[in-house]
PDB file of C-alpha atoms in Angstrom:
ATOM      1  CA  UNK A 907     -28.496   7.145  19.894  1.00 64.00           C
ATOM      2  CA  UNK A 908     -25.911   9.491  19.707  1.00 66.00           C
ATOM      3  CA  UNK A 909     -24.367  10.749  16.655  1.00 65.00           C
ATOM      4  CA  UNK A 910     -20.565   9.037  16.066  1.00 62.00           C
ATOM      5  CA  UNK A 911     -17.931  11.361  17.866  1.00 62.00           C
ATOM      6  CA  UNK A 912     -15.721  13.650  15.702  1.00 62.00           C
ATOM      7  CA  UNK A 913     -12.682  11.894  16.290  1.00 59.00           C
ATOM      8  CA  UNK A 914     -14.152   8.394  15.876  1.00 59.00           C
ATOM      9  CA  UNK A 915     -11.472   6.940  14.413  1.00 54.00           C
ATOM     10  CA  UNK A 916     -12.476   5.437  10.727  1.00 65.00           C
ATOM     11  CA  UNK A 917      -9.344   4.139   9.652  1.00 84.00           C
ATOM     12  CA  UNK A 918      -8.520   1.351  11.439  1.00 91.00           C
ATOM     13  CA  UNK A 919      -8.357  -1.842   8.746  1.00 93.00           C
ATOM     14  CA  UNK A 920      -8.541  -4.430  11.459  1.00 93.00           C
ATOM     15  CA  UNK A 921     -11.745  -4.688  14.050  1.00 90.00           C
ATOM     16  CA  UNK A 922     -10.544  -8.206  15.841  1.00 91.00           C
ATOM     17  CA  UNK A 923      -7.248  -9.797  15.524  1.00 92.00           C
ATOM     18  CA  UNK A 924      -6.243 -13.414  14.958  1.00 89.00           C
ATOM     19  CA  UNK A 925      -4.505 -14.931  18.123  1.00 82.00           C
ATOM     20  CA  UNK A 926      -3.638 -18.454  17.443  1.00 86.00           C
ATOM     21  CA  UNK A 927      -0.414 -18.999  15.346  1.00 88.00           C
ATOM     22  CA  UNK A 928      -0.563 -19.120  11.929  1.00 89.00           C
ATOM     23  CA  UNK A 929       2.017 -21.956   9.926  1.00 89.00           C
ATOM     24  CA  UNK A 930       4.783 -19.701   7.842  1.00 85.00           C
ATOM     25  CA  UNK A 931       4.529 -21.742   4.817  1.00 87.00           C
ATOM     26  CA  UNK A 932       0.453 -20.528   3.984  1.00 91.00           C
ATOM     27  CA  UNK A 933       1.847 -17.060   4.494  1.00 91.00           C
ATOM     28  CA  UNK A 934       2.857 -15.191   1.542  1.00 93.00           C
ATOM     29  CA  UNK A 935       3.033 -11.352   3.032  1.00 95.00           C
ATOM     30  CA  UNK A 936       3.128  -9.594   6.331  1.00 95.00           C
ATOM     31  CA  UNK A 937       2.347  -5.923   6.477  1.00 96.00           C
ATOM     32  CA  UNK A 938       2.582  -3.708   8.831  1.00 94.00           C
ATOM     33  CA  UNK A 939       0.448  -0.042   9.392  1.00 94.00           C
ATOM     34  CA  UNK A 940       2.413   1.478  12.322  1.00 91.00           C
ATOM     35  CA  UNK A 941       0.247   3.667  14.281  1.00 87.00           C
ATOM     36  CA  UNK A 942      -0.828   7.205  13.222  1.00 86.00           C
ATOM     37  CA  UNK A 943      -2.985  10.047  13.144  1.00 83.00           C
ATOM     38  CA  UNK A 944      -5.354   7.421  10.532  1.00 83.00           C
ATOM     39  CA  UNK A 945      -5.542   4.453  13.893  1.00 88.00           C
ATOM     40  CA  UNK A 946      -3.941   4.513  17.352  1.00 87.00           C
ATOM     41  CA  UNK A 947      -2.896   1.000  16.365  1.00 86.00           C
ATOM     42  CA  UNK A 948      -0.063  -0.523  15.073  1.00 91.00           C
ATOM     43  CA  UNK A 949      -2.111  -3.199  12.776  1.00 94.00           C
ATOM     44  CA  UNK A 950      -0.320  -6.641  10.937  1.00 95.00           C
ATOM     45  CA  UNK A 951      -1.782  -7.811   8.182  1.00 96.00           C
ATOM     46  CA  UNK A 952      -1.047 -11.366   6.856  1.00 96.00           C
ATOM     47  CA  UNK A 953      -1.795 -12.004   3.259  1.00 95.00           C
ATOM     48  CA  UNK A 954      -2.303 -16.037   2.827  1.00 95.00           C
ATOM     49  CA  UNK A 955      -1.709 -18.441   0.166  1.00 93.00           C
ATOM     50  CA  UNK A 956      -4.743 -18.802  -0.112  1.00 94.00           C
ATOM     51  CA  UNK A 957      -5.524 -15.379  -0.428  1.00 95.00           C
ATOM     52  CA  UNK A 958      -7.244 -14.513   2.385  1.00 95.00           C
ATOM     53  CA  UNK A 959      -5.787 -12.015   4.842  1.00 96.00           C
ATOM     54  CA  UNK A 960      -5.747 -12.009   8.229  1.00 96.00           C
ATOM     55  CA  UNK A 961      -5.184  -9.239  11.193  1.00 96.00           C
ATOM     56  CA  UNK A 962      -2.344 -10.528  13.640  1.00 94.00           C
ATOM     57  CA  UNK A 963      -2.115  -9.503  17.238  1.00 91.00           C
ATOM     58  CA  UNK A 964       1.044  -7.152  17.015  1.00 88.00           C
ATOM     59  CA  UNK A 965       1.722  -7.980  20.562  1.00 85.00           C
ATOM     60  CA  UNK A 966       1.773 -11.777  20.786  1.00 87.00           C
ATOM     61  CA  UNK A 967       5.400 -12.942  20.791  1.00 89.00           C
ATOM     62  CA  UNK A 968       4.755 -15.234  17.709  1.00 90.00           C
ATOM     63  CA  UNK A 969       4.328 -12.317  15.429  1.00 91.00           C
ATOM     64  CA  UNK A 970       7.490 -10.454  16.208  1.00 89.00           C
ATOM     65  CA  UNK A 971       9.308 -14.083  15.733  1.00 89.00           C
ATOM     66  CA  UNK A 972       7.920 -14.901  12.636  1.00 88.00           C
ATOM     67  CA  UNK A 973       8.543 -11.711  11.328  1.00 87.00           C
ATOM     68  CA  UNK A 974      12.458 -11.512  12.793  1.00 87.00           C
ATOM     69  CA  UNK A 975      12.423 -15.217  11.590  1.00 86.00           C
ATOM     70  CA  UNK A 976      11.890 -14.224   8.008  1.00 83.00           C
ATOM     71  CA  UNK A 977      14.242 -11.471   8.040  1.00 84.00           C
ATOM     72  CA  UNK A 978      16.778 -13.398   9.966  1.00 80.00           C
ATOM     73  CA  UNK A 979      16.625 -16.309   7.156  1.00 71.00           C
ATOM     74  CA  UNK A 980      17.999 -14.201   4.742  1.00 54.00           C
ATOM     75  CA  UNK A 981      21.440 -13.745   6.086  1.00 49.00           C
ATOM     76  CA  UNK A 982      21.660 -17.248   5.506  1.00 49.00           C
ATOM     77  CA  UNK A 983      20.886 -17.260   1.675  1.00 46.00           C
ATOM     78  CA  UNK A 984      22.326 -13.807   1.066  1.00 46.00           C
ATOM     79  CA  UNK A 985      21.708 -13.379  -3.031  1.00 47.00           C
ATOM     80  CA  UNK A 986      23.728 -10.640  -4.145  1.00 47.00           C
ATOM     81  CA  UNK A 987      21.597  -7.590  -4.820  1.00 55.00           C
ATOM     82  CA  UNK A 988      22.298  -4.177  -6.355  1.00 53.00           C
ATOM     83  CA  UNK A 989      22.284  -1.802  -3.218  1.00 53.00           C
ATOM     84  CA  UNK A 990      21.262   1.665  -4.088  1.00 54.00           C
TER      85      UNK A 990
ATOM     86  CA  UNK B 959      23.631 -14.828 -26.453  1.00 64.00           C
ATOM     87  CA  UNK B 960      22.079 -18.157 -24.290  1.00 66.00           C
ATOM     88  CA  UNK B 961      18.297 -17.791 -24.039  1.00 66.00           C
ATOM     89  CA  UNK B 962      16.928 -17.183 -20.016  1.00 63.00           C
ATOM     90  CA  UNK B 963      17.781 -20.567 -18.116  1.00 62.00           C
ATOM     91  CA  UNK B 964      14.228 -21.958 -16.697  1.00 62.00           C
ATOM     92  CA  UNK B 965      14.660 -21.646 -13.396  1.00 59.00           C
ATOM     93  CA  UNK B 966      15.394 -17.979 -14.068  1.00 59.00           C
ATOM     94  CA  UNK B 967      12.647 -16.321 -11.242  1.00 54.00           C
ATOM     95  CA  UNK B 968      10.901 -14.126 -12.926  1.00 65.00           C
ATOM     96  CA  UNK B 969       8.939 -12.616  -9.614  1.00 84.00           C
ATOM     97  CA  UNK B 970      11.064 -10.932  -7.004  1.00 91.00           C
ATOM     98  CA  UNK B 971       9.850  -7.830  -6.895  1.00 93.00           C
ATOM     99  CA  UNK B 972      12.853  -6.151  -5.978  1.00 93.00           C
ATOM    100  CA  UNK B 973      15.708  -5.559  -8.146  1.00 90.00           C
ATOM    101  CA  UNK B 974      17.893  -3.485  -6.136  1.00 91.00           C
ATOM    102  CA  UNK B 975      17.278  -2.212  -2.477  1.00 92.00           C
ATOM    103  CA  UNK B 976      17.741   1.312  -0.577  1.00 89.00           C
ATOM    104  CA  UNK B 977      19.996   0.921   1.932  1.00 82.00           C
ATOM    105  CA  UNK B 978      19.830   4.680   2.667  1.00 86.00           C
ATOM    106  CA  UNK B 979      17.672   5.283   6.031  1.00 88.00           C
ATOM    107  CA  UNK B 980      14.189   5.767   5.440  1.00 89.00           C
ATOM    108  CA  UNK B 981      12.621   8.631   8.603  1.00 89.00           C
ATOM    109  CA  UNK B 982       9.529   6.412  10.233  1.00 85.00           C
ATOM    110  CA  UNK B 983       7.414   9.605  10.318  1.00 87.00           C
ATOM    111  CA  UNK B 984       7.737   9.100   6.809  1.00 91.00           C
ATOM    112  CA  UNK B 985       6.239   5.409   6.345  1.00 91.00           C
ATOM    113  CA  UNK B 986       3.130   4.380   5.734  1.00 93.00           C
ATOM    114  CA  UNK B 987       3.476   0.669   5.766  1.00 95.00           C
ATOM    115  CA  UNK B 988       6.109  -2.008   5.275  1.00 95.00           C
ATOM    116  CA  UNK B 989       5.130  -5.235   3.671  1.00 96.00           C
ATOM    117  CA  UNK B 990       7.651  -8.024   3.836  1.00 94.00           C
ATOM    118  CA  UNK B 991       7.578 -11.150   1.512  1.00 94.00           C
ATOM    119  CA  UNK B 992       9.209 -14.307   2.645  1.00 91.00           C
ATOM    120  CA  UNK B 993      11.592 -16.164   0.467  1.00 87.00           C
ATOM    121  CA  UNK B 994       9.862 -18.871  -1.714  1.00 86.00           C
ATOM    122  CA  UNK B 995       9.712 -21.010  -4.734  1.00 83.00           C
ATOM    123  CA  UNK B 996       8.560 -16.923  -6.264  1.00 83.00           C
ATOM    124  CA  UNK B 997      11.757 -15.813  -5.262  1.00 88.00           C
ATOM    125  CA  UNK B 998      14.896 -16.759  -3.150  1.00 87.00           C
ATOM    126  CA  UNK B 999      15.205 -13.114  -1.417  1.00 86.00           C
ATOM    127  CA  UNK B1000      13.068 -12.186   1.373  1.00 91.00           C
ATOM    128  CA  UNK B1001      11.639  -8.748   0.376  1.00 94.00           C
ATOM    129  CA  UNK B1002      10.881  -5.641   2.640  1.00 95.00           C
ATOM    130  CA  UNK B1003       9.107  -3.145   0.195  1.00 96.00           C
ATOM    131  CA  UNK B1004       7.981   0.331   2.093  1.00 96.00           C
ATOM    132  CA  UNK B1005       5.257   2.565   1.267  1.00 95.00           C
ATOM    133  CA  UNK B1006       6.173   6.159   2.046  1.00 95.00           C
ATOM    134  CA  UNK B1007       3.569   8.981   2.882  1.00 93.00           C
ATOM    135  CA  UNK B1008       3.961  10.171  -0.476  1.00 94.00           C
ATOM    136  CA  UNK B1009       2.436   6.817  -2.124  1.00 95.00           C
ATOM    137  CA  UNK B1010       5.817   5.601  -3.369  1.00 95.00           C
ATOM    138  CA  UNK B1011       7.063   2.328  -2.906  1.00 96.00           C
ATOM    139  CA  UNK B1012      10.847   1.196  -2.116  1.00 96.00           C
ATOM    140  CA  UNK B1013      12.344  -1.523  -1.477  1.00 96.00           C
ATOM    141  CA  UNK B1014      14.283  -1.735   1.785  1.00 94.00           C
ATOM    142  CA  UNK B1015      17.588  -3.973   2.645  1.00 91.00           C
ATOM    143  CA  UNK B1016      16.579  -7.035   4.594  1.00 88.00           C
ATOM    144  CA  UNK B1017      19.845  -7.584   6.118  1.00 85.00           C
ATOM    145  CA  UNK B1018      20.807  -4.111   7.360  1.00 87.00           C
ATOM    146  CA  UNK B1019      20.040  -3.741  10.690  1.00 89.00           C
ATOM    147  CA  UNK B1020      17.730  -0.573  10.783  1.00 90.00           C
ATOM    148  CA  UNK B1021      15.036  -2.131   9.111  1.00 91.00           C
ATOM    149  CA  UNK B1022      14.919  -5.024  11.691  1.00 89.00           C
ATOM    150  CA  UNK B1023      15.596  -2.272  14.136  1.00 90.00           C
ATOM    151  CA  UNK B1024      12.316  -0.239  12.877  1.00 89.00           C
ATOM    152  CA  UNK B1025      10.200  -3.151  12.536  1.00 88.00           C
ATOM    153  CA  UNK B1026      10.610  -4.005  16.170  1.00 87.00           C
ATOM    154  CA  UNK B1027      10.275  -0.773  16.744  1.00 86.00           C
ATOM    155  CA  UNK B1028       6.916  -0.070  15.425  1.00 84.00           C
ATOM    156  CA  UNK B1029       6.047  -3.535  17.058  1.00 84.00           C
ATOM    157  CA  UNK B1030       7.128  -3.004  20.558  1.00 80.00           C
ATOM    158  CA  UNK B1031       6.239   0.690  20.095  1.00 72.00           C
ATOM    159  CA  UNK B1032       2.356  -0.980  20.504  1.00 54.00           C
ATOM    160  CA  UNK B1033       2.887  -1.982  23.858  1.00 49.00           C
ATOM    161  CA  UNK B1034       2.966   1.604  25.466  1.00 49.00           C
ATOM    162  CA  UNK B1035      -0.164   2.327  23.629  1.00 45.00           C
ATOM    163  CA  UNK B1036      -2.680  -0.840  23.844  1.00 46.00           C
ATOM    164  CA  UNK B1037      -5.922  -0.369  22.950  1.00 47.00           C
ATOM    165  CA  UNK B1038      -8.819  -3.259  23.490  1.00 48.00           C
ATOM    166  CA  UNK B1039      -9.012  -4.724  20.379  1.00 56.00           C
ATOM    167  CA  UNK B1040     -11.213  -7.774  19.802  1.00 53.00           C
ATOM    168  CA  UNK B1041      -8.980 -10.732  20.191  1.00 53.00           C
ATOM    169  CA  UNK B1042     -10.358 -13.798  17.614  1.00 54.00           C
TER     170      UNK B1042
END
C-alpha cells in the first residue's frame, strides 16, 4: 500500500457532512473554517444543545438560511452595543 | 447603588463589537451564536490567524457579506465529501 501523499491534506475537521436540516432551537453555535492552505474546504460546524457537534453541508441552501436567518433576526431586536 | 436586577444576563460574550473591517486572508474562523435565553444579541466572534478572538458587528453588512462569501465561495471549489 502506498505511503500517504505529501500533500495529503490532514486538516480537514469534517470527513462526512450532515444533510438533513437541523431545528434552530437545538443549535447553540455555527462555525465556520473557510477554506485554506490547512483544507480545500470551506467546513460548518454546528455545536448542539446537547453538545454534540455536527458538520453541515456548506452548500445546501438551508445552511446559508439559517445562518442569514440568525443574523437577519438581530436587526429586529437591535440591543444597543458599544461599537469599537 | 441598586444591586444587579435578576434577569441581568450574565453570558453574552460580547461586550462591545469591531465594526472596523476585518481582511478574510486574515480569518481563521467565525463562530456565530444565536440569540437566546443566554443572551438577547446574536454574536459573531472571529478568530484571526494570529489566535485572537474579536467580536464582529452582526448588523453591518460586511460580515453578512463575508459569510456568504466564504459560503458561496465553496461552490467554485467542490470537493466529494461524504454526504450523511
Amino acid at each position: 500500500m502506498p505511503p500517504i501523499s505529501r500533500d495529503y491534506n490532514t486538516h480537514c475537521r469534517c470527513l462526512q457532512v450532515e444533510s438533513r436540516i437541523i431545528p434552530p432551537d437545538t443549535l447553540r453555535s455555527i462555525k465556520l473554517f473557510p477554506e485554506g492552505p490547512h483544507c480545500p474546504d470551506t467546513e460548518v460546524i454546528a455545536g448542539l444543545a446537547n453538545g454534540a457537534k455536527v458538520c453541515l453541508n456548506p452548500h445546501s441552501a438551508w445552511v446559508k438560511k439559517l445562518i442569514n436567518f440568525f443574523l437577519e433576526k438581530q436587526q429586529t431586536g437591535m440591543t444597543s452595543k458599544k461599537r469599537a
